[in-house]
Amino acid sequence: MKRTILAAAATAVALTLGACGSTTSATTADQTSTATSASEVNPHDAMFVAMMIPHHEQAIEMSDLVPSRSDSQEVKDLARQIKDAQGPEIEQMSGWLREWGMTAGGMDHSGHGMDGMMSDAEMTDLKGLSGAAFDTKWLEMMIEHHEGAITMAEGVRKNGSDPRVRDLADAIIEGQEKEISQMKGMLAS
């Protein structure tokens, strides 16, 4: 099923790229890009960006649960760190989609089979927990979520061509590997 959903997403991205002919320019916080025609965008770059936005949105949704459910300052600090990193990345990727003549509104982020995405049932279960039980489940789920993001980033590193997307993929891999190591340590203690 996961492959079917990913294939459908790839087809939607390809159709969107083929249908869009306008060009714009976008400025990110750290780089200025030149106008890129949607027909010139590598479909792997476009699919990664279109899928990573809802992936990051779910990580932020999970992090938003922490302050009211966790008793651990360490978990609260990590949740804030995740939000602080992924919020600006969402803005950056949304800018690229606009530049490419695409929108991010076509995919919802609940249970559609992307690597590391949590199902609606898993999110509901997490929302029902608090204290140490919440912390353990949140850490386990966020590790899985980060591992999925790393898999996606490794894929675009292999098949993508936009240097900005590749740089973001590198940053995601590096940052989330560090956070996974931190979370595994938190679970062990």
GROMACS .gro file of C-alpha atoms in nm:
model
  189
    1MET     CA    1   0.000   0.000   0.000
    2LYS     CA    2   0.285   0.238   0.088
    3ARG     CA    3   0.430   0.198  -0.263
    4THR     CA    4   0.091   0.263  -0.421
    5ILE     CA    5   0.048   0.583  -0.225
    6LEU     CA    6   0.402   0.697  -0.304
    7ALA     CA    7   0.348   0.616  -0.673
    8ALA     CA    8   0.026   0.817  -0.669
    9ALA     CA    9   0.209   1.108  -0.505
   10ALA     CA   10   0.484   1.088  -0.767
   11THR     CA   11   0.225   1.087  -1.045
   12ALA     CA   12   0.049   1.389  -0.893
   13VAL     CA   13   0.378   1.574  -0.870
   14ALA     CA   14   0.465   1.483  -1.228
   15LEU     CA   15   0.123   1.596  -1.352
   16THR     CA   16   0.149   1.919  -1.157
   17LEU     CA   17   0.495   1.983  -1.299
   18GLY     CA   18   0.374   1.914  -1.650
   19ALA     CA   19   0.073   2.139  -1.616
   20CYS     CA   20   0.253   2.439  -1.471
   21GLY     CA   21   0.438   2.672  -1.697
   22SER     CA   22   0.481   2.988  -1.496
   23THR     CA   23   0.804   3.095  -1.337
   24THR     CA   24   0.868   3.303  -1.032
   25SER     CA   25   1.165   3.374  -0.815
   26ALA     CA   26   1.200   3.299  -0.448
   27THR     CA   27   1.435   3.417  -0.179
   28THR     CA   28   1.504   3.191   0.117
   29ALA     CA   29   1.657   3.303   0.442
   30ASP     CA   30   2.003   3.185   0.338
   31GLN     CA   31   2.000   3.173  -0.044
   32THR     CA   32   1.861   3.353  -0.342
   33SER     CA   33   1.739   3.135  -0.626
   34THR     CA   34   1.682   3.214  -0.987
   35ALA     CA   35   1.348   3.159  -1.154
   36THR     CA   36   1.288   2.795  -1.235
   37SER     CA   37   1.026   2.669  -1.475
   38ALA     CA   38   0.810   2.394  -1.330
   39SER     CA   39   0.895   2.182  -1.633
   40GLU     CA   40   1.264   2.210  -1.539
   41VAL     CA   41   1.219   2.077  -1.186
   42ASN     CA   42   1.351   1.729  -1.117
   43PRO     CA   43   1.046   1.521  -1.013
   44HIS     CA   44   1.244   1.364  -0.727
   45ASP     CA   45   1.316   1.710  -0.584
   46ALA     CA   46   0.952   1.812  -0.623
   47MET     CA   47   0.817   1.493  -0.465
   48PHE     CA   48   1.059   1.516  -0.173
   49VAL     CA   49   0.960   1.876  -0.100
   50ALA     CA   50   0.587   1.810  -0.143
   51MET     CA   51   0.605   1.510   0.092
   52MET     CA   52   0.849   1.652   0.346
   53ILE     CA   53   0.621   1.947   0.423
   54PRO     CA   54   0.340   1.731   0.570
   55HIS     CA   55   0.605   1.507   0.726
   56HIS     CA   56   0.751   1.807   0.912
   57GLU     CA   57   0.401   1.931   0.995
   58GLN     CA   58   0.329   1.606   1.176
   59ALA     CA   59   0.655   1.634   1.374
   60ILE     CA   60   0.544   1.981   1.482
   61GLU     CA   61   0.198   1.846   1.569
   62MET     CA   62   0.364   1.580   1.784
   63SER     CA   63   0.589   1.840   1.946
   64ASP     CA   64   0.289   2.061   2.025
   65LEU     CA   65   0.156   1.782   2.247
   66VAL     CA   66   0.462   1.783   2.472
   67PRO     CA   67   0.417   2.090   2.694
   68SER     CA   68   0.081   1.979   2.833
   69ARG     CA   69   0.158   1.608   2.862
   70SER     CA   70   0.526   1.571   2.954
   71ASP     CA   71   0.684   1.619   3.294
   72SER     CA   72   1.037   1.603   3.148
   73GLN     CA   73   1.219   1.929   3.079
   74GLU     CA   74   1.456   1.736   2.852
   75VAL     CA   75   1.165   1.615   2.636
   76LYS     CA   76   1.014   1.965   2.636
   77ASP     CA   77   1.347   2.115   2.525
   78LEU     CA   78   1.381   1.859   2.246
   79ALA     CA   79   1.026   1.923   2.124
   80ARG     CA   80   1.102   2.297   2.108
   81GLN     CA   81   1.427   2.224   1.920
   82ILE     CA   82   1.238   2.012   1.665
   83LYS     CA   83   0.977   2.285   1.611
   84ASP     CA   84   1.244   2.553   1.580
   85ALA     CA   85   1.427   2.353   1.312
   86GLN     CA   86   1.134   2.223   1.112
   87GLY     CA   87   0.912   2.532   1.104
   88PRO     CA   88   1.161   2.735   0.898
   89GLU     CA   89   1.227   2.434   0.675
   90ILE     CA   90   0.854   2.416   0.597
   91GLU     CA   91   0.861   2.783   0.498
   92GLN     CA   92   1.169   2.727   0.282
   93MET     CA   93   1.015   2.426   0.105
   94SER     CA   94   0.682   2.605   0.059
   95GLY     CA   95   0.874   2.883  -0.115
   96TRP     CA   96   1.032   2.634  -0.352
   97LEU     CA   97   0.692   2.490  -0.439
   98ARG     CA   98   0.561   2.839  -0.514
   99GLU     CA   99   0.870   2.903  -0.727
  100TRP     CA  100   0.800   2.582  -0.917
  101GLY     CA  101   0.435   2.672  -0.967
  102MET     CA  102   0.311   2.405  -0.727
  103THR     CA  103   0.117   2.407  -0.401
  104ALA     CA  104   0.156   2.200  -0.085
  105GLY     CA  105  -0.217   2.173  -0.026
  106GLY     CA  106  -0.269   1.849  -0.214
  107MET     CA  107  -0.161   1.604   0.056
  108ASP     CA  108  -0.283   1.564   0.408
  109HIS     CA  109  -0.037   1.425   0.657
  110SER     CA  110  -0.239   1.167   0.846
  111GLY     CA  111  -0.165   0.805   0.778
  112HIS     CA  112  -0.088   0.814   0.407
  113GLY     CA  113   0.202   0.572   0.425
  114MET     CA  114   0.506   0.800   0.401
  115ASP     CA  115   0.814   0.668   0.577
  116GLY     CA  116   0.789   0.744   0.947
  117MET     CA  117   0.441   0.895   0.940
  118MET     CA  118   0.213   0.813   1.230
  119SER     CA  119  -0.140   0.693   1.168
  120ASP     CA  120  -0.445   0.869   1.306
  121ALA     CA  121  -0.481   0.586   1.559
  122GLU     CA  122  -0.122   0.627   1.678
  123MET     CA  123  -0.169   1.001   1.716
  124THR     CA  124  -0.493   0.945   1.911
  125ASP     CA  125  -0.317   0.696   2.139
  126LEU     CA  126  -0.033   0.944   2.201
  127LYS     CA  127  -0.281   1.219   2.287
  128GLY     CA  128  -0.432   0.993   2.555
  129LEU     CA  129  -0.105   0.957   2.747
  130SER     CA  130   0.075   1.180   2.998
  131GLY     CA  131   0.383   1.178   3.218
  132ALA     CA  132   0.645   0.907   3.175
  133ALA     CA  133   0.417   0.693   2.954
  134PHE     CA  134   0.373   0.987   2.717
  135ASP     CA  135   0.747   1.062   2.713
  136THR     CA  136   0.838   0.703   2.626
  137LYS     CA  137   0.578   0.674   2.351
  138TRP     CA  138   0.660   1.019   2.211
  139LEU     CA  139   1.032   0.940   2.197
  140GLU     CA  140   0.969   0.604   2.028
  141MET     CA  141   0.736   0.761   1.773
  142MET     CA  142   0.967   1.056   1.704
  143ILE     CA  143   1.261   0.821   1.647
  144GLU     CA  144   1.053   0.633   1.389
  145HIS     CA  145   0.939   0.964   1.239
  146HIS     CA  146   1.297   1.093   1.211
  147GLU     CA  147   1.416   0.764   1.060
  148GLY     CA  148   1.151   0.805   0.790
  149ALA     CA  149   1.267   1.160   0.717
  150ILE     CA  150   1.625   1.039   0.686
  151THR     CA  151   1.517   0.768   0.439
  152MET     CA  152   1.335   1.031   0.232
  153ALA     CA  153   1.635   1.266   0.245
  154GLU     CA  154   1.874   0.990   0.142
  155GLY     CA  155   1.650   0.918  -0.156
  156VAL     CA  156   1.656   1.276  -0.281
  157ARG     CA  157   2.033   1.291  -0.225
  158LYS     CA  158   2.060   0.999  -0.467
  159ASN     CA  159   1.803   1.106  -0.728
  160GLY     CA  160   1.751   1.481  -0.690
  161SER     CA  161   1.937   1.752  -0.874
  162ASP     CA  162   1.852   2.088  -0.710
  163PRO     CA  163   2.151   2.186  -0.494
  164ARG     CA  164   1.923   2.367  -0.247
  165VAL     CA  165   1.713   2.053  -0.198
  166ARG     CA  166   2.026   1.841  -0.161
  167ASP     CA  167   2.164   2.086   0.099
  168LEU     CA  168   1.838   2.066   0.293
  169ALA     CA  169   1.846   1.685   0.270
  170ASP     CA  170   2.200   1.689   0.413
  171ALA     CA  171   2.087   1.916   0.698
  172ILE     CA  172   1.788   1.691   0.772
  173ILE     CA  173   2.007   1.381   0.780
  174GLU     CA  174   2.267   1.541   1.005
  175GLY     CA  175   2.022   1.707   1.244
  176GLN     CA  176   1.783   1.418   1.278
  177GLU     CA  177   2.058   1.158   1.322
  178LYS     CA  178   2.184   1.365   1.619
  179GLU     CA  179   1.832   1.389   1.760
  180ILE     CA  180   1.777   1.014   1.718
  181SER     CA  181   2.095   0.949   1.913
  182GLN     CA  182   1.979   1.191   2.183
  183MET     CA  183   1.633   1.030   2.201
  184LYS     CA  184   1.776   0.679   2.224
  185GLY     CA  185   1.990   0.798   2.513
  186MET     CA  186   1.684   0.950   2.681
  187LEU     CA  187   1.495   0.621   2.645
  188ALA     CA  188   1.787   0.426   2.793
  189SER     CA  189   1.806   0.646   3.104
   0.00000   0.00000   0.00000
